[in-house]
Short mmCIF file of C-alpha atoms in Angstrom, two decimals:
data_model
loop_
_atom_site.label_atom_id
_atom_site.label_comp_id
_atom_site.label_asym_id
_atom_site.label_seq_id
_atom_site.Cartn_x
_atom_site.Cartn_y
_atom_site.Cartn_z
CA GLU Q 1 -141.85 66.04 -45.32
CA ARG Q 2 -144.73 68.36 -46.26
CA GLU Q 3 -143.24 71.17 -44.15
CA ARG Q 4 -139.86 70.79 -45.85
CA GLU Q 5 -141.55 71.01 -49.26
CA ARG Q 6 -143.39 74.16 -48.18
CA GLU Q 7 -140.07 75.72 -47.07
CA ARG Q 8 -138.56 74.90 -50.46
CA GLU Q 9 -141.53 76.52 -52.20
CA ASN Q 10 -141.13 79.65 -50.08
CA ILE Q 11 -137.42 79.87 -50.89
CA CYS Q 12 -138.12 79.47 -54.61
CA TYR Q 13 -140.89 82.09 -54.47
CA THR Q 14 -138.59 84.52 -52.64
CA ALA Q 15 -135.82 83.99 -55.20
CA MET Q 16 -138.26 84.55 -58.08
CA SER Q 17 -139.70 87.65 -56.39
CA ILE Q 18 -136.32 89.30 -56.02
CA PHE Q 19 -135.66 88.96 -59.77
CA THR Q 20 -138.95 90.71 -60.55
CA LEU Q 21 -138.26 93.51 -58.06
CA ARG Q 22 -139.10 96.87 -59.58
CA PHE Q 23 -138.10 99.39 -56.90
CA LEU Q 24 -135.09 99.46 -54.58
CA LEU Q 25 -134.36 102.34 -52.21
CA CYS Q 26 -131.37 101.47 -50.11
CA GLN Q 27 -129.56 103.70 -47.63
CA ILE Q 28 -126.57 102.65 -45.60
CA THR Q 29 -128.41 102.85 -42.29
CA SER Q 30 -131.08 100.40 -43.39
CA CYS Q 31 -129.14 98.11 -45.75
CA GLY Q 32 -125.76 97.77 -44.11
CA LEU Q 33 -123.90 98.40 -47.37
CA ALA Q 34 -120.48 99.86 -46.70
CA ASN Q 35 -117.58 98.80 -48.91
CA GLU Q 36 -118.70 97.94 -52.42
CA MET Q 37 -121.81 98.54 -54.43
CA PRO Q 38 -123.07 94.97 -54.93
CA THR Q 39 -122.45 93.77 -58.49
CA GLU Q 40 -125.42 91.40 -58.04
CA LEU Q 41 -127.71 94.41 -58.48
CA GLY Q 42 -127.07 93.93 -62.20
CA LEU Q 43 -129.14 90.72 -62.04
CA LEU Q 44 -132.32 92.61 -61.09
CA THR Q 45 -133.27 93.35 -64.69
CA SER Q 46 -136.91 94.22 -63.90
CA LEU Q 47 -135.81 97.07 -61.63
CA THR Q 48 -137.27 100.43 -62.65
CA VAL Q 49 -136.04 102.58 -59.73
CA LEU Q 50 -132.64 102.23 -58.08
CA ASP Q 51 -131.71 104.75 -55.40
CA LEU Q 52 -128.43 104.09 -53.61
CA SER Q 53 -127.76 107.76 -52.85
CA SER Q 54 -125.86 108.82 -49.75
CA ASN Q 55 -124.23 105.44 -49.17
CA THR Q 56 -120.49 105.39 -48.61
CA PHE Q 57 -119.03 102.89 -51.04
CA LYS Q 58 -115.26 102.75 -51.45
CA LYS Q 59 -115.20 101.46 -55.02
CA SER Q 60 -116.60 102.77 -58.28
CA ILE Q 61 -119.95 102.16 -59.93
CA PRO Q 62 -120.00 98.52 -61.12
CA ASP Q 63 -120.43 97.93 -64.85
CA GLU Q 64 -123.07 95.28 -64.05
CA LEU Q 65 -125.60 98.08 -63.53
CA GLN Q 66 -125.69 98.50 -67.31
CA ASN Q 67 -127.90 95.36 -67.39
CA LEU Q 68 -130.75 97.29 -65.76
CA GLN Q 69 -132.33 98.43 -69.02
CA ALA Q 70 -135.79 98.89 -67.45
CA LEU Q 71 -134.57 101.70 -65.17
CA THR Q 72 -136.50 104.96 -65.19
CA VAL Q 73 -134.70 106.44 -62.14
CA LEU Q 74 -131.06 105.88 -61.25
CA ASN Q 75 -129.78 107.79 -58.23
CA LEU Q 76 -126.17 107.13 -57.27
CA GLY Q 77 -125.46 110.63 -55.95
CA HIS Q 78 -122.98 110.95 -53.08
CA THR Q 79 -122.25 107.21 -52.96
CA LEU Q 80 -118.46 107.17 -52.81
CA SER Q 81 -116.52 107.87 -49.64
CA HIS Q 82 -113.40 108.90 -51.62
CA PRO Q 83 -114.55 110.06 -55.06
CA TYR Q 84 -111.24 109.96 -56.90
CA PRO Q 85 -111.56 110.73 -60.64
CA ARG Q 86 -112.61 107.81 -62.83
CA PRO Q 87 -113.68 107.88 -66.49
CA PHE Q 88 -117.35 108.48 -67.22
CA PRO Q 89 -118.81 105.04 -68.07
CA SER Q 90 -120.43 105.40 -71.51
CA TRP Q 91 -123.17 102.92 -70.54
CA LEU Q 92 -124.58 105.47 -68.06
CA ALA Q 93 -125.96 107.32 -71.08
CA GLN Q 94 -127.63 104.27 -72.64
CA PHE Q 95 -130.74 103.46 -70.59
CA PRO Q 96 -133.67 103.69 -73.04
CA LEU Q 97 -136.38 104.42 -70.41
CA LEU Q 98 -134.40 106.69 -68.10
CA VAL Q 99 -136.27 109.74 -66.81
CA GLN Q 100 -133.92 110.76 -63.98
CA LEU Q 101 -130.18 110.27 -63.50
CA ASP Q 102 -128.22 111.54 -60.49
CA VAL Q 103 -124.48 110.92 -60.40
CA THR Q 104 -123.60 113.92 -58.23
CA ALA Q 105 -120.23 113.71 -56.49
CA VAL Q 106 -119.22 110.22 -57.59
CA GLY Q 107 -115.82 111.18 -59.02
CA LEU Q 108 -116.61 110.98 -62.74
CA SER Q 109 -114.02 112.51 -65.07
CA GLY Q 110 -113.50 113.19 -68.75
CA PRO Q 111 -115.91 114.55 -71.34
CA LEU Q 112 -119.66 114.14 -71.29
CA PRO Q 113 -120.85 111.48 -73.71
CA SER Q 114 -122.84 112.95 -76.59
CA THR Q 115 -125.11 109.88 -76.45
CA PHE Q 116 -127.15 111.53 -73.67
CA ALA Q 117 -128.88 113.48 -76.41
CA SER Q 118 -130.58 110.27 -77.53
CA GLN Q 119 -132.24 109.93 -74.11
CA SER Q 120 -135.60 111.20 -75.31
CA LEU Q 121 -137.38 110.55 -71.99
CA LEU Q 122 -134.75 112.12 -69.72
CA LYS Q 123 -136.21 114.93 -67.57
CA VAL Q 124 -133.66 115.34 -64.76
CA LEU Q 125 -129.89 115.08 -65.16
CA ARG Q 126 -127.64 115.74 -62.14
CA MET Q 127 -123.87 115.48 -62.59
CA SER Q 128 -122.54 118.22 -60.29
CA ALA Q 129 -119.39 118.01 -58.19
CA ASN Q 130 -117.43 115.62 -60.38
CA SER Q 131 -114.29 116.18 -62.47
CA LEU Q 132 -115.99 116.37 -65.86
CA THR Q 133 -114.14 118.42 -68.48
CA GLY Q 134 -114.53 119.93 -71.91
CA GLY Q 135 -117.66 121.36 -73.37
CA VAL Q 136 -121.25 120.36 -73.04
CA PRO Q 137 -122.15 118.76 -76.39
CA ASP Q 138 -124.39 120.91 -78.59
CA SER Q 139 -126.69 117.91 -78.95
CA TYR Q 140 -127.82 118.37 -75.32
CA ALA Q 141 -129.88 121.34 -76.51
CA LEU Q 142 -132.03 118.83 -78.44
CA MET Q 143 -133.16 117.02 -75.29
CA SER Q 144 -136.75 118.24 -75.51
CA ASN Q 145 -138.06 116.63 -72.31
CA LEU Q 146 -135.20 117.83 -70.11
CA LEU Q 147 -136.58 119.97 -67.27
CA SER Q 148 -133.51 120.20 -65.03
CA ILE Q 149 -129.80 119.81 -65.63
CA GLU Q 150 -127.19 120.30 -62.89
CA LEU Q 151 -123.58 120.46 -64.03
CA GLY Q 152 -122.00 122.80 -61.45
CA ALA Q 153 -118.64 122.22 -59.78
CA ASN Q 154 -117.10 120.61 -62.86
CA ARG Q 155 -114.62 121.97 -65.42
CA TYR Q 156 -116.92 122.76 -68.34
CA HIS Q 157 -116.91 125.30 -71.13
CA PRO Q 158 -120.10 127.33 -71.63
CA VAL Q 159 -123.41 125.45 -71.87
CA PRO Q 160 -125.13 125.71 -75.31
CA PHE Q 161 -128.68 126.31 -73.98
CA ASN Q 162 -130.50 129.54 -74.84
#
């Protein structure tokens, strides 16, 4: 009976620990993720770093990731095996603590959201090799902490930076 109680305590501790997880680096070779990006990742609200780059998911970025408001680094670059164009999810530009975002080659399309300009902590923004169109919003020039922006291999008009 005591051993069974101890097992239950360990299971509960493990479940609680996963919800307070702060860092997750997951590559296909070590995690066995192949078809879909797990929507359950959206439950890990204490997560500050999520790196799923270079996995080969067949479906788009799940909206549940918008629940990860503590993120400082989000790297989803090169995660889709067939990056067909899909609209840019507006929630990708609404993480208040984000310092680095990489959505290189994930099949995003449409205009860039002007709400990125409100990302005052953002230092690195990588959105190359998508199907993004239109102009880069003038407000991006106001992103004072931005050190690196990669927008190549898209269909943009000139960038407003001097």
